[in-house]
Coordinates of C-alpha atoms in Angstrom, one line a residue:
M4 CA 129.2 83.7 81.6
R5 CA 130.3 86.4 79.3
S6 CA 133.0 89.0 79.9
A7 CA 131.8 92.5 79.1
D8 CA 134.7 94.7 80.3
P9 CA 137.9 94.1 82.2
G10 CA 136.7 93.4 85.7
T11 CA 133.1 92.8 84.7
Q12 CA 131.2 89.7 83.8
V13 CA 127.6 89.0 82.9
E14 CA 126.0 85.8 84.0
T15 CA 122.6 84.5 82.8
Y16 CA 120.1 82.6 84.9
A17 CA 116.7 81.2 83.9
S18 CA 115.0 81.5 87.3
L19 CA 115.3 83.2 90.7
H20 CA 116.1 79.9 92.4
A21 CA 119.1 79.5 90.1
L22 CA 120.7 82.8 91.2
P23 CA 123.8 82.5 93.4
A24 CA 123.5 83.4 97.1
D25 CA 125.5 86.6 96.7
A26 CA 122.8 88.0 94.3
E27 CA 120.1 87.9 97.1
P28 CA 121.1 91.2 98.8
L29 CA 120.3 93.0 95.5
F30 CA 116.6 92.5 96.2
A31 CA 116.9 94.7 99.3
T32 CA 117.6 97.6 97.0
A33 CA 114.1 97.4 95.4
A34 CA 112.7 100.9 95.4
S35 CA 109.1 99.8 94.5
F36 CA 106.9 96.7 94.6
F37 CA 107.6 96.2 90.9
S38 CA 111.2 95.2 91.6
T39 CA 110.8 93.1 94.7
R40 CA 111.6 89.4 94.7
A41 CA 107.8 88.8 95.3
W42 CA 107.0 90.7 92.1
W43 CA 109.5 88.7 90.0
E44 CA 108.2 85.4 91.4
M45 CA 104.7 86.4 90.2
V46 CA 105.9 87.5 86.8
L47 CA 108.0 84.3 86.2
A48 CA 105.2 82.1 87.4
H49 CA 102.2 83.7 85.7
A50 CA 103.2 86.3 83.0
I51 CA 105.7 84.8 80.6
P52 CA 104.5 84.8 77.0
P53 CA 104.4 81.4 75.3
G54 CA 107.7 80.5 73.7
S55 CA 109.7 83.2 75.6
Q56 CA 112.5 82.5 78.0
P57 CA 113.4 84.6 81.1
Q58 CA 117.0 85.7 81.3
L59 CA 118.1 87.2 84.6
L60 CA 121.4 89.0 83.8
L61 CA 123.6 89.2 86.8
I62 CA 126.5 91.7 86.4
R63 CA 129.6 91.3 88.5
I64 CA 132.3 93.9 89.1
D65 CA 135.6 92.5 90.3
G66 CA 133.8 89.2 91.1
E67 CA 131.0 90.8 93.2
A68 CA 127.3 90.8 92.4
A69 CA 126.6 94.4 91.4
A70 CA 123.3 94.5 89.5
L71 CA 120.5 92.4 88.2
F72 CA 118.5 93.0 85.0
P73 CA 115.5 90.7 84.5
M74 CA 115.1 90.3 80.7
L75 CA 113.1 88.2 78.3
L76 CA 114.4 86.3 75.3
D77 CA 112.4 85.3 72.3
P78 CA 114.4 82.5 70.8
A79 CA 112.3 82.3 67.6
G80 CA 112.7 86.0 66.8
G81 CA 116.2 86.3 68.4
S82 CA 115.1 89.4 70.3
L83 CA 115.8 90.5 73.9
R84 CA 113.8 92.9 76.0
A85 CA 113.2 94.0 79.5
L86 CA 111.0 91.6 81.5
T87 CA 108.0 93.9 81.7
T88 CA 104.3 93.0 81.6
P89 CA 100.9 94.7 81.1
Y90 CA 100.9 95.1 84.9
T91 CA 104.4 96.7 85.3
G92 CA 104.2 100.3 86.6
L93 CA 107.9 100.9 86.7
S94 CA 110.9 98.9 85.4
E95 CA 114.2 99.4 87.1
P96 CA 117.3 97.3 87.6
L97 CA 118.4 96.2 91.0
V98 CA 121.7 97.9 91.5
G99 CA 123.9 97.4 94.6
P100 CA 124.8 100.5 96.8
A101 CA 127.9 102.5 95.9
R102 CA 128.2 100.9 92.5
D103 CA 129.5 102.5 89.3
R104 CA 126.3 102.8 87.3
G105 CA 128.1 103.8 84.2
L106 CA 130.2 100.6 84.3
I107 CA 127.1 98.5 85.0
F108 CA 125.1 99.9 82.1
T109 CA 128.0 99.6 79.7
A110 CA 128.5 96.0 80.7
L111 CA 124.8 95.3 80.1
A112 CA 124.9 97.0 76.6
R113 CA 128.1 95.1 75.6
F114 CA 126.4 91.8 76.6
C115 CA 123.5 92.8 74.3
R116 CA 125.6 93.2 71.2
S117 CA 124.7 89.8 69.9
F118 CA 121.1 91.1 69.4
S119 CA 119.9 93.4 66.6
V120 CA 117.5 95.3 68.9
V121 CA 117.0 95.4 72.6
R122 CA 113.9 97.0 74.0
M123 CA 113.8 98.6 77.5
D124 CA 110.5 100.1 78.6
A125 CA 108.4 101.3 81.5
L126 CA 111.4 103.3 82.5
D127 CA 111.6 106.4 84.7
Q128 CA 113.3 109.2 82.8
S129 CA 116.0 109.4 85.4
I130 CA 117.6 106.2 84.0
E131 CA 117.8 107.5 80.5
V132 CA 121.2 109.1 80.7
D133 CA 123.0 106.1 82.3
L134 CA 121.4 103.6 79.9
T135 CA 122.0 105.8 76.8
L136 CA 125.7 106.4 77.7
G137 CA 126.3 102.8 78.3
A138 CA 124.6 101.8 75.1
R139 CA 126.5 104.3 73.0
R140 CA 129.8 103.1 74.5
A141 CA 128.8 99.6 73.3
G142 CA 128.1 100.9 69.7
F143 CA 124.3 101.1 69.9
A144 CA 122.1 103.7 68.3
I145 CA 119.3 104.8 70.6
A146 CA 115.6 105.4 69.8
R147 CA 113.6 106.9 72.6
F148 CA 109.8 106.6 72.8
D149 CA 107.0 107.6 75.1
H150 CA 105.6 104.4 76.7
F151 CA 102.8 105.5 79.1
G152 CA 101.8 108.3 81.4
N153 CA 101.7 108.1 85.2
W154 CA 99.4 110.4 87.1
H155 CA 100.4 111.2 90.7
E156 CA 100.2 113.9 93.3
D157 CA 102.2 114.9 96.4
I158 CA 99.7 115.2 99.2
A159 CA 102.2 115.5 102.1
N160 CA 100.6 118.7 103.4
L161 CA 97.0 117.9 102.7
D162 CA 94.3 116.6 104.9
W163 CA 91.1 115.1 103.4
A164 CA 89.2 118.4 103.3
R165 CA 92.0 120.2 101.6
Y166 CA 92.6 117.4 99.1
L167 CA 88.9 117.3 98.3
A168 CA 88.8 121.1 97.9
S169 CA 91.5 120.9 95.2
R170 CA 89.6 118.4 93.0
P171 CA 87.6 119.6 90.0
G172 CA 84.1 120.9 90.8
A173 CA 82.2 118.2 89.0
L174 CA 84.2 115.5 90.8
R175 CA 83.7 117.1 94.2
E176 CA 79.9 117.3 93.6
T177 CA 79.8 113.6 92.6
I178 CA 81.8 112.6 95.7
R179 CA 79.4 114.7 97.9
R180 CA 76.2 113.4 96.4
R181 CA 77.2 109.7 95.8
G182 CA 79.1 109.6 99.1
R183 CA 76.1 110.7 101.1
R184 CA 73.9 108.2 99.3
A185 CA 76.3 105.4 100.0
E186 CA 76.4 106.3 103.7
N187 CA 72.6 106.1 103.9
L188 CA 72.2 103.1 101.5
I189 CA 70.7 100.1 103.4
G190 CA 73.0 97.1 103.1
A191 CA 76.0 99.0 101.9
D192 CA 79.4 98.0 103.3
F193 CA 83.0 99.0 102.9
R194 CA 85.6 96.4 103.7
M195 CA 89.4 96.3 103.4
F196 CA 91.4 93.0 103.2
R197 CA 95.0 93.4 104.0
D198 CA 96.5 90.1 105.4
N199 CA 96.6 86.4 104.6
N200 CA 94.0 85.5 107.2
D201 CA 91.0 86.7 105.1
I202 CA 92.6 87.5 101.7
Q203 CA 90.8 84.7 99.9
L204 CA 87.4 86.3 100.7
G205 CA 88.7 89.5 99.1
I206 CA 90.1 87.7 96.1
A207 CA 86.7 86.0 95.5
A208 CA 85.0 89.4 95.6
F209 CA 87.7 90.8 93.3
Q210 CA 87.2 88.1 90.7
T211 CA 83.4 88.4 90.9
V212 CA 83.4 92.1 90.2
Y213 CA 86.1 91.9 87.6
A214 CA 84.0 89.3 85.6
R215 CA 81.0 91.7 85.7
S216 CA 82.9 94.8 84.8
W217 CA 83.7 96.6 81.5
K218 CA 87.3 95.2 81.7
Q219 CA 88.6 93.0 78.9
P220 CA 89.7 89.5 80.0
E221 CA 93.2 89.4 81.5
P222 CA 96.0 88.1 79.3
Y223 CA 97.3 86.2 82.3
P224 CA 94.2 85.3 84.4
A225 CA 96.2 83.9 87.4
F226 CA 98.3 87.0 87.8
N227 CA 95.8 89.2 89.7
P228 CA 95.0 86.7 92.4
A229 CA 98.8 86.0 92.8
Q230 CA 99.4 89.7 93.0
V231 CA 96.9 90.2 95.8
R232 CA 98.3 87.4 97.8
A233 CA 101.9 88.6 97.4
A234 CA 101.0 92.1 98.3
A235 CA 99.2 90.9 101.4
A236 CA 102.1 88.7 102.4
A237 CA 104.5 91.7 102.1
G238 CA 102.2 93.8 104.3
A239 CA 101.8 96.3 101.4
G240 CA 98.4 95.2 99.9
R241 CA 95.1 96.9 100.5
L242 CA 92.2 95.2 98.7
A243 CA 89.1 97.4 99.1
V244 CA 85.6 96.1 98.4
W245 CA 82.3 98.0 98.4
S246 CA 79.3 95.7 98.7
I247 CA 75.5 96.3 98.6
T248 CA 73.3 93.8 100.3
G249 CA 76.1 91.3 100.3
N250 CA 77.0 91.7 96.6
P251 CA 80.4 93.1 95.9
V252 CA 80.0 96.0 93.4
A253 CA 83.4 97.7 93.3
V254 CA 86.9 96.5 94.1
Q255 CA 90.4 98.2 94.1
L256 CA 93.9 96.9 94.8
W257 CA 96.3 99.4 96.3
I258 CA 99.9 99.1 97.3
V259 CA 101.2 101.1 100.2
E260 CA 105.0 101.5 100.5
H261 CA 107.5 104.2 101.3
G262 CA 104.8 106.7 102.1
R263 CA 103.2 106.2 98.6
A264 CA 99.8 104.7 97.8
T265 CA 99.5 103.2 94.3
V266 CA 96.3 101.8 92.8
L267 CA 97.1 98.8 90.7
K268 CA 93.7 97.5 89.8
L269 CA 90.1 98.7 90.0
A270 CA 86.8 97.6 88.6
H271 CA 83.1 97.9 89.3
D272 CA 79.9 96.0 88.4
E273 CA 78.2 97.7 85.5
A274 CA 74.8 96.8 86.9
F275 CA 75.4 99.2 89.8
K276 CA 76.7 102.1 87.6
A277 CA 74.0 104.4 88.8
H278 CA 75.7 104.4 92.3
S279 CA 79.0 105.6 90.8
P280 CA 80.7 102.8 92.7
G281 CA 84.2 103.5 91.3
T282 CA 84.1 107.1 92.4
V283 CA 82.6 106.2 95.8
L284 CA 85.3 103.6 96.5
T285 CA 88.2 105.7 95.3
A286 CA 87.1 108.6 97.6
W287 CA 86.8 106.2 100.5
M288 CA 90.2 104.7 99.9
I289 CA 92.0 108.0 99.4
R290 CA 90.4 109.4 102.6
H291 CA 91.6 106.2 104.4
M292 CA 95.1 106.6 102.9
I293 CA 95.3 110.2 104.1
E294 CA 93.7 109.9 107.6
Q295 CA 94.8 106.3 108.6
E296 CA 97.9 105.5 106.5
H297 CA 99.3 109.1 106.4
V298 CA 100.7 108.6 102.9
T299 CA 102.5 111.5 101.2
E300 CA 101.9 110.6 97.6
L301 CA 99.1 109.2 95.5
D302 CA 100.0 107.2 92.4
F303 CA 97.4 106.1 89.8
G304 CA 99.7 103.6 88.0
R305 CA 100.1 103.2 84.3
G306 CA 98.0 104.9 81.6
D307 CA 96.3 108.2 80.8
D308 CA 92.7 107.1 81.6
P309 CA 90.7 110.4 81.7
Y310 CA 89.3 109.8 85.2
K311 CA 92.8 109.9 86.7
Q312 CA 93.3 113.6 86.0
G313 CA 90.5 114.4 88.5
W314 CA 92.2 112.5 91.3
A315 CA 95.8 113.5 90.7
A316 CA 97.3 116.8 89.5
D317 CA 100.6 115.8 88.0
R318 CA 101.7 113.6 85.2
R319 CA 105.1 112.0 84.5
Q320 CA 106.1 110.2 81.4
R321 CA 107.4 106.7 81.5
I322 CA 109.6 106.0 78.6
G323 CA 111.2 103.3 76.5
L324 CA 114.6 103.0 74.8
M325 CA 115.3 100.9 71.8
L326 CA 119.0 99.8 71.7
I327 CA 119.6 99.4 67.9
N328 CA 122.8 97.5 66.8
P329 CA 123.9 99.0 63.4
R330 CA 126.4 96.2 63.0
R331 CA 123.7 93.6 62.5
A332 CA 121.4 93.4 59.5
G333 CA 118.3 93.5 61.6
G334 CA 119.5 96.5 63.5
M335 CA 120.4 98.3 60.3
M336 CA 116.8 97.8 59.0
V337 CA 115.3 99.1 62.3
L338 CA 117.6 102.1 62.3
A339 CA 116.8 102.9 58.7
R340 CA 113.0 102.8 59.4
H341 CA 113.5 104.9 62.6
T342 CA 115.6 107.5 60.7
L343 CA 113.1 107.7 57.9
G344 CA 110.2 108.1 60.3
R345 CA 112.0 111.1 62.0
I346 CA 112.6 112.7 58.6
R347 CA 109.0 112.4 57.6
A348 CA 107.8 113.8 61.0
R349 CA 110.1 116.8 60.6
F350 CA 108.8 117.7 57.2
R351 CA 105.1 116.8 57.9
P352 CA 102.9 119.9 57.4
T353 CA 101.6 121.3 60.7
G354 CA 98.9 123.5 59.3

């Protein structure tokens, strides 16, 4: 335990099971799948880099559990960062209701003063002000960076026909032609897996297609199957499979929560590329989401893959913040490099 401010303490824990009982209600504040207890169980079990150690920072105010920040410690390098992964779509702390966010973020930053640099990433821009103010109160310099784009669209007032009409012409034509062919293709079958009764069949199809796709091997191979199971157990998972003559050719994992449908993973078998399986399955899933699930927002997860701009009209920037401690030698070096980089960028010729 470390005291950060009068009335505040920061406790560190290595696992979810080690957390005290009064920290459990914080998980009820999760605003997305990426901050649920199920998510952190998957990350801790399957996505911790070798040699790194989880540090769950529990912040208390006047003795009460007020916030939880999952972090990752690299003992060899002496660095601390947010516990994000290549699968994280949004990183956000668990903060109890009616809590003083300024006090919480200041307590976090003061705890972090023993590190030269602390990296926070996959953040929504709405958290920037609170985190920046807290860090500056603790004596940190701040370096902001763009982490990844997130394509999304509000579809609250759209039915399938109006949604389709608002897509680019080339995509509409592909959906029309390939969709019609898929409907008439002998042996073609769409299926959705969404509960634990049959999820293993869906996982088997998912892994088969993924192995035959253009995708690079996963850095944490056990993570995707665990993610599918956890999402199904939470009632939020939708694993869609398009098969032709019994062979799965395209798969997609979606999460449905709070009126929002987010695609987390997708892949198709390159041998069936002529059928545009990714486009066909995406169209089928979005129509299902609109007509059956009545979602109000589509979210295409992390990254600026070109295809996403056809399916979603809006882009938001997920950001990162580097908390740089100028009182430590390592922090001074990082701050000097960052400052020099900004000076060079300012005077770089634009013509």
